[in-house]
Amino acid sequence: MLISNIKLIYIILFNIIIYICTASDVSTSEMSGLQWLYNSTNGTNWRWHQNIGIWNFTKPIENPCYLNWQGITCNSGCTSITPNSACYIQSIELKEYRLQGTLPTDIVLLSSLEFIDLQSNLIYGTIPTTTSLITSLTHLTLSNNRFKDTLPIVSPTLNHLDISLNFFTGNIPSNYLNGLLLTTLKIS
C-alpha cells in the first residue's frame, strides 16, 4: 500500500512538471509591455487592493493569466486547465492603484489589448501616440490623471474614450468627430 501511494505521488508530481513545461505563457513582448508599464509608473509603490495577484517580474515562470495578477484579464481560452492554448492580455484595469509616472510608448507591445482603464492615478506627461497602434483597443479610460499638451491621436477602433479631468490644451482633433467608432467621448 505504501509503495502504491509513493508511485501515485510520483505520477502526480511528474504530471505537474510536464504541465508547467508545456503551459503556454504570455508572449515575451507582452510581458515586456507590462514591465515597462510597471516600471514607468513606479510599480513598487502601487496601492494593491489585495495581498494576492501582485505583479512579479523576478520569478522566471510567471504567467499573469494563470496567477491572476491584479488588474489583468486574459483571453478566455487561456486557462491553467487548457495548457498550450494561446495566452494574451485583453484588458488592464488599474483604477486608483496610485500609478505615478508616465505612460510608456512600449504599451504598444500589449498588442491584443481591448480595454485600458487607468483612471484616478497620478500619470503625467503626454499620452503616447503608440496607443493608436493597438488596433484591438476599443475602450480607453485615462480620466483624472495629470496628462497635458494636445489631445492624443487615438485608434480608429475605439468606441469609448474618456480623457476627462486632465490638463489638455488645443482643439479637438477632427478624427474624434469623424471616422471613429466612438459612442462615448469624455473630454474636459
PDB file of C-alpha atoms in Angstrom:
ATOM      1  CA  MET A   1       0.000   0.000   0.000  1.00  0.00           C
ATOM      2  CA  LEU A   2       2.823   2.413   0.883  1.00  0.00           C
ATOM      3  CA  ILE A   3       4.617   1.731  -2.407  1.00  0.00           C
ATOM      4  CA  SER A   4       1.476   2.372  -4.468  1.00  0.00           C
ATOM      5  CA  ASN A   5       0.927   5.693  -2.643  1.00  0.00           C
ATOM      6  CA  ILE A   6       4.518   6.715  -3.358  1.00  0.00           C
ATOM      7  CA  LYS A   7       4.044   5.788  -7.036  1.00  0.00           C
ATOM      8  CA  LEU A   8       0.875   7.868  -7.136  1.00  0.00           C
ATOM      9  CA  ILE A   9       2.720  10.854  -5.663  1.00  0.00           C
ATOM     10  CA  TYR A  10       5.495  10.493  -8.278  1.00  0.00           C
ATOM     11  CA  ILE A  11       2.943  10.308 -11.084  1.00  0.00           C
ATOM     12  CA  ILE A  12       1.188  13.431  -9.833  1.00  0.00           C
ATOM     13  CA  LEU A  13       4.484  15.331  -9.475  1.00  0.00           C
ATOM     14  CA  PHE A  14       5.589  14.206 -12.934  1.00  0.00           C
ATOM     15  CA  ASN A  15       2.319  15.452 -14.463  1.00  0.00           C
ATOM     16  CA  ILE A  16       2.661  18.792 -12.697  1.00  0.00           C
ATOM     17  CA  ILE A  17       6.199  19.197 -14.063  1.00  0.00           C
ATOM     18  CA  ILE A  18       5.033  18.286 -17.580  1.00  0.00           C
ATOM     19  CA  TYR A  19       2.161  20.770 -17.270  1.00  0.00           C
ATOM     20  CA  ILE A  20       4.457  23.584 -16.149  1.00  0.00           C
ATOM     21  CA  CYS A  21       6.833  22.904 -19.017  1.00  0.00           C
ATOM     22  CA  THR A  22       4.105  22.842 -21.675  1.00  0.00           C
ATOM     23  CA  ALA A  23       1.783  25.595 -20.456  1.00  0.00           C
ATOM     24  CA  SER A  24       1.554  28.446 -22.905  1.00  0.00           C
ATOM     25  CA  ASP A  25       2.845  31.694 -21.491  1.00  0.00           C
ATOM     26  CA  VAL A  26       2.017  35.251 -22.355  1.00  0.00           C
ATOM     27  CA  SER A  27       4.435  36.345 -25.093  1.00  0.00           C
ATOM     28  CA  THR A  28       7.721  37.900 -24.070  1.00  0.00           C
ATOM     29  CA  SER A  29       6.769  41.127 -25.857  1.00  0.00           C
ATOM     30  CA  GLU A  30       3.541  41.396 -23.831  1.00  0.00           C
ATOM     31  CA  MET A  31       5.444  40.682 -20.618  1.00  0.00           C
ATOM     32  CA  SER A  32       7.882  43.390 -21.665  1.00  0.00           C
ATOM     33  CA  GLY A  33       4.975  45.812 -22.207  1.00  0.00           C
ATOM     34  CA  LEU A  34       3.652  45.040 -18.722  1.00  0.00           C
ATOM     35  CA  GLN A  35       7.091  45.545 -17.204  1.00  0.00           C
ATOM     36  CA  TRP A  36       7.500  48.900 -18.968  1.00  0.00           C
ATOM     37  CA  LEU A  37       4.108  49.990 -17.595  1.00  0.00           C
ATOM     38  CA  TYR A  38       5.068  48.796 -14.106  1.00  0.00           C
ATOM     39  CA  ASN A  39       8.491  50.469 -14.148  1.00  0.00           C
ATOM     40  CA  SER A  40       7.444  53.771 -15.739  1.00  0.00           C
ATOM     41  CA  THR A  41       4.577  54.244 -13.252  1.00  0.00           C
ATOM     42  CA  ASN A  42       6.561  53.397 -10.113  1.00  0.00           C
ATOM     43  CA  GLY A  43       5.097  49.905  -9.712  1.00  0.00           C
ATOM     44  CA  THR A  44       6.901  49.175  -6.458  1.00  0.00           C
ATOM     45  CA  ASN A  45       4.724  51.850  -4.840  1.00  0.00           C
ATOM     46  CA  TRP A  46       1.369  50.924  -6.364  1.00  0.00           C
ATOM     47  CA  ARG A  47      -1.503  50.536  -3.931  1.00  0.00           C
ATOM     48  CA  TRP A  48      -2.511  46.896  -4.264  1.00  0.00           C
ATOM     49  CA  HIS A  49      -6.138  46.159  -3.486  1.00  0.00           C
ATOM     50  CA  GLN A  50      -5.390  42.649  -2.176  1.00  0.00           C
ATOM     51  CA  ASN A  51      -2.345  40.712  -0.988  1.00  0.00           C
ATOM     52  CA  ILE A  52      -2.647  38.192  -3.827  1.00  0.00           C
ATOM     53  CA  GLY A  53      -2.040  38.681  -7.517  1.00  0.00           C
ATOM     54  CA  ILE A  54       0.704  41.257  -7.047  1.00  0.00           C
ATOM     55  CA  TRP A  55       2.741  41.701 -10.215  1.00  0.00           C
ATOM     56  CA  ASN A  56       6.091  39.910 -10.020  1.00  0.00           C
ATOM     57  CA  PHE A  57       8.799  40.106 -12.665  1.00  0.00           C
ATOM     58  CA  THR A  58      11.528  38.416 -10.619  1.00  0.00           C
ATOM     59  CA  LYS A  59      10.377  34.813 -10.975  1.00  0.00           C
ATOM     60  CA  PRO A  60      11.312  33.122 -14.263  1.00  0.00           C
ATOM     61  CA  ILE A  61       7.979  31.349 -14.853  1.00  0.00           C
ATOM     62  CA  GLU A  62       5.375  33.993 -14.070  1.00  0.00           C
ATOM     63  CA  ASN A  63       2.213  33.990 -16.163  1.00  0.00           C
ATOM     64  CA  PRO A  64      -0.128  36.835 -15.210  1.00  0.00           C
ATOM     65  CA  CYS A  65      -3.046  34.921 -16.714  1.00  0.00           C
ATOM     66  CA  TYR A  66      -2.630  31.774 -14.618  1.00  0.00           C
ATOM     67  CA  LEU A  67      -1.644  33.646 -11.468  1.00  0.00           C
ATOM     68  CA  ASN A  68      -4.498  36.166 -11.703  1.00  0.00           C
ATOM     69  CA  TRP A  69      -2.409  39.308 -11.485  1.00  0.00           C
ATOM     70  CA  GLN A  70      -4.455  42.233 -10.207  1.00  0.00           C
ATOM     71  CA  GLY A  71      -5.943  44.396 -12.938  1.00  0.00           C
ATOM     72  CA  ILE A  72      -5.162  41.896 -15.709  1.00  0.00           C
ATOM     73  CA  THR A  73      -7.740  39.966 -17.707  1.00  0.00           C
ATOM     74  CA  CYS A  74      -6.642  37.453 -20.310  1.00  0.00           C
ATOM     75  CA  ASN A  75      -8.439  35.835 -23.200  1.00  0.00           C
ATOM     76  CA  SER A  76     -10.964  33.162 -22.257  1.00  0.00           C
ATOM     77  CA  GLY A  77      -9.003  30.383 -23.999  1.00  0.00           C
ATOM     78  CA  CYS A  78      -6.044  30.906 -21.689  1.00  0.00           C
ATOM     79  CA  THR A  79      -6.560  28.884 -18.553  1.00  0.00           C
ATOM     80  CA  SER A  80      -4.469  26.569 -16.470  1.00  0.00           C
ATOM     81  CA  ILE A  81      -6.948  23.832 -17.401  1.00  0.00           C
ATOM     82  CA  THR A  82      -6.109  24.111 -21.104  1.00  0.00           C
ATOM     83  CA  PRO A  83      -2.317  24.176 -21.423  1.00  0.00           C
ATOM     84  CA  ASN A  84      -0.786  25.051 -24.794  1.00  0.00           C
ATOM     85  CA  SER A  85      -3.634  27.455 -25.575  1.00  0.00           C
ATOM     86  CA  ALA A  86      -2.683  30.913 -26.743  1.00  0.00           C
ATOM     87  CA  CYS A  87      -2.459  33.420 -23.883  1.00  0.00           C
ATOM     88  CA  TYR A  88      -2.709  37.145 -24.343  1.00  0.00           C
ATOM     89  CA  ILE A  89      -3.711  40.096 -22.224  1.00  0.00           C
ATOM     90  CA  GLN A  90      -7.114  41.508 -23.132  1.00  0.00           C
ATOM     91  CA  SER A  91      -7.542  44.208 -20.521  1.00  0.00           C
ATOM     92  CA  ILE A  92      -5.737  46.260 -17.913  1.00  0.00           C
ATOM     93  CA  GLU A  93      -7.827  47.916 -15.220  1.00  0.00           C
ATOM     94  CA  LEU A  94      -5.763  49.684 -12.577  1.00  0.00           C
ATOM     95  CA  LYS A  95      -8.188  52.334 -11.358  1.00  0.00           C
ATOM     96  CA  GLU A  96      -6.936  54.064  -8.192  1.00  0.00           C
ATOM     97  CA  TYR A  97      -3.764  51.974  -7.851  1.00  0.00           C
ATOM     98  CA  ARG A  98      -1.586  55.040  -7.332  1.00  0.00           C
ATOM     99  CA  LEU A  99       0.329  54.693 -10.589  1.00  0.00           C
ATOM    100  CA  GLN A 100       2.747  57.621 -10.725  1.00  0.00           C
ATOM    101  CA  GLY A 101       4.879  58.454 -13.731  1.00  0.00           C
ATOM    102  CA  THR A 102       4.442  58.402 -17.473  1.00  0.00           C
ATOM    103  CA  LEU A 103       2.584  56.043 -19.742  1.00  0.00           C
ATOM    104  CA  PRO A 104       5.299  54.213 -21.709  1.00  0.00           C
ATOM    105  CA  THR A 105       5.414  54.148 -25.501  1.00  0.00           C
ATOM    106  CA  ASP A 106       6.018  50.403 -25.133  1.00  0.00           C
ATOM    107  CA  ILE A 107       2.381  49.919 -24.184  1.00  0.00           C
ATOM    108  CA  VAL A 108       2.043  49.074 -27.868  1.00  0.00           C
ATOM    109  CA  LEU A 109       3.705  45.726 -27.050  1.00  0.00           C
ATOM    110  CA  LEU A 110       0.378  44.735 -25.473  1.00  0.00           C
ATOM    111  CA  SER A 111      -0.955  44.312 -28.984  1.00  0.00           C
ATOM    112  CA  SER A 112      -4.124  42.381 -28.072  1.00  0.00           C
ATOM    113  CA  LEU A 113      -5.445  44.876 -25.550  1.00  0.00           C
ATOM    114  CA  GLU A 114      -9.115  45.723 -25.948  1.00  0.00           C
ATOM    115  CA  PHE A 115      -9.671  47.601 -22.687  1.00  0.00           C
ATOM    116  CA  ILE A 116      -7.486  50.011 -20.687  1.00  0.00           C
ATOM    117  CA  ASP A 117      -8.708  51.785 -17.552  1.00  0.00           C
ATOM    118  CA  LEU A 118      -6.052  53.724 -15.643  1.00  0.00           C
ATOM    119  CA  GLN A 119      -8.306  56.410 -14.226  1.00  0.00           C
ATOM    120  CA  SER A 120      -7.704  58.241 -10.947  1.00  0.00           C
ATOM    121  CA  ASN A 121      -3.948  57.813 -10.728  1.00  0.00           C
ATOM    122  CA  LEU A 122      -1.012  60.226 -10.941  1.00  0.00           C
ATOM    123  CA  ILE A 123       0.081  59.594 -14.535  1.00  0.00           C
ATOM    124  CA  TYR A 124       1.514  62.690 -16.210  1.00  0.00           C
ATOM    125  CA  GLY A 125       3.083  63.805 -19.477  1.00  0.00           C
ATOM    126  CA  THR A 126       1.548  63.001 -22.826  1.00  0.00           C
ATOM    127  CA  ILE A 127      -0.451  60.009 -23.972  1.00  0.00           C
ATOM    128  CA  PRO A 128       1.915  58.119 -26.288  1.00  0.00           C
ATOM    129  CA  THR A 129       0.949  58.091 -29.953  1.00  0.00           C
ATOM    130  CA  THR A 130       1.748  54.372 -29.930  1.00  0.00           C
ATOM    131  CA  THR A 131      -1.609  53.744 -28.216  1.00  0.00           C
ATOM    132  CA  SER A 132      -3.178  54.454 -31.625  1.00  0.00           C
ATOM    133  CA  LEU A 133      -1.323  51.414 -32.992  1.00  0.00           C
ATOM    134  CA  ILE A 134      -3.138  48.954 -30.716  1.00  0.00           C
ATOM    135  CA  THR A 135      -5.716  48.035 -33.327  1.00  0.00           C
ATOM    136  CA  SER A 136      -7.782  45.839 -30.995  1.00  0.00           C
ATOM    137  CA  LEU A 137      -8.297  48.674 -28.475  1.00  0.00           C
ATOM    138  CA  THR A 138     -11.971  49.631 -28.074  1.00  0.00           C
ATOM    139  CA  HIS A 139     -12.036  51.186 -24.581  1.00  0.00           C
ATOM    140  CA  LEU A 140      -9.564  53.743 -23.210  1.00  0.00           C
ATOM    141  CA  THR A 141     -10.161  55.492 -19.889  1.00  0.00           C
ATOM    142  CA  LEU A 142      -7.386  57.749 -18.612  1.00  0.00           C
ATOM    143  CA  SER A 143      -9.517  60.277 -16.746  1.00  0.00           C
ATOM    144  CA  ASN A 144      -8.473  62.054 -13.571  1.00  0.00           C
ATOM    145  CA  ASN A 145      -4.728  61.928 -14.115  1.00  0.00           C
ATOM    146  CA  ARG A 146      -2.226  64.650 -14.991  1.00  0.00           C
ATOM    147  CA  PHE A 147      -1.839  64.277 -18.741  1.00  0.00           C
ATOM    148  CA  LYS A 148      -1.118  67.501 -20.631  1.00  0.00           C
ATOM    149  CA  ASP A 149      -0.372  69.020 -24.031  1.00  0.00           C
ATOM    150  CA  THR A 150      -2.605  68.408 -27.025  1.00  0.00           C
ATOM    151  CA  LEU A 151      -5.161  65.648 -27.317  1.00  0.00           C
ATOM    152  CA  PRO A 152      -3.648  62.372 -28.491  1.00  0.00           C
ATOM    153  CA  ILE A 153      -4.161  60.585 -31.772  1.00  0.00           C
ATOM    154  CA  VAL A 154      -6.346  57.595 -30.989  1.00  0.00           C
ATOM    155  CA  SER A 155      -7.001  54.222 -32.562  1.00  0.00           C
ATOM    156  CA  PRO A 156      -9.841  54.230 -35.093  1.00  0.00           C
ATOM    157  CA  THR A 157     -11.227  51.118 -33.360  1.00  0.00           C
ATOM    158  CA  LEU A 158     -12.054  52.979 -30.129  1.00  0.00           C
ATOM    159  CA  ASN A 159     -15.706  53.204 -29.177  1.00  0.00           C
ATOM    160  CA  HIS A 160     -15.102  54.570 -25.649  1.00  0.00           C
ATOM    161  CA  LEU A 161     -12.634  57.362 -24.872  1.00  0.00           C
ATOM    162  CA  ASP A 162     -12.574  59.118 -21.504  1.00  0.00           C
ATOM    163  CA  ILE A 163      -9.674  61.506 -21.028  1.00  0.00           C
ATOM    164  CA  SER A 164     -11.562  63.994 -18.855  1.00  0.00           C
ATOM    165  CA  LEU A 165     -10.099  65.706 -15.787  1.00  0.00           C
ATOM    166  CA  ASN A 166      -6.613  66.122 -17.238  1.00  0.00           C
ATOM    167  CA  PHE A 167      -4.741  69.207 -18.472  1.00  0.00           C
ATOM    168  CA  PHE A 168      -5.053  69.069 -22.271  1.00  0.00           C
ATOM    169  CA  THR A 169      -4.856  72.176 -24.436  1.00  0.00           C
ATOM    170  CA  GLY A 170      -5.721  72.949 -28.040  1.00  0.00           C
ATOM    171  CA  ASN A 171      -8.513  71.895 -30.338  1.00  0.00           C
ATOM    172  CA  ILE A 172     -10.351  68.612 -30.541  1.00  0.00           C
ATOM    173  CA  PRO A 173      -8.833  66.669 -33.460  1.00  0.00           C
ATOM    174  CA  SER A 174     -11.264  66.251 -36.363  1.00  0.00           C
ATOM    175  CA  ASN A 175     -10.873  62.463 -36.336  1.00  0.00           C
ATOM    176  CA  TYR A 176     -12.541  62.391 -32.890  1.00  0.00           C
ATOM    177  CA  LEU A 177     -15.758  63.501 -34.519  1.00  0.00           C
ATOM    178  CA  ASN A 178     -15.371  61.944 -37.970  1.00  0.00           C
ATOM    179  CA  GLY A 179     -14.233  58.478 -38.875  1.00  0.00           C
ATOM    180  CA  LEU A 180     -14.069  56.997 -35.378  1.00  0.00           C
ATOM    181  CA  LEU A 181     -16.449  54.430 -33.948  1.00  0.00           C
ATOM    182  CA  LEU A 182     -16.776  56.458 -30.743  1.00  0.00           C
ATOM    183  CA  THR A 183     -20.032  56.054 -28.871  1.00  0.00           C
ATOM    184  CA  THR A 184     -18.614  57.649 -25.707  1.00  0.00           C
ATOM    185  CA  LEU A 185     -16.303  60.664 -25.694  1.00  0.00           C
ATOM    186  CA  LYS A 186     -15.487  62.443 -22.447  1.00  0.00           C
ATOM    187  CA  ILE A 187     -13.123  65.415 -22.552  1.00  0.00           C
ATOM    188  CA  SER A 188     -12.925  68.258 -20.060  1.00  0.00           C
TER     189      SER A 188
END
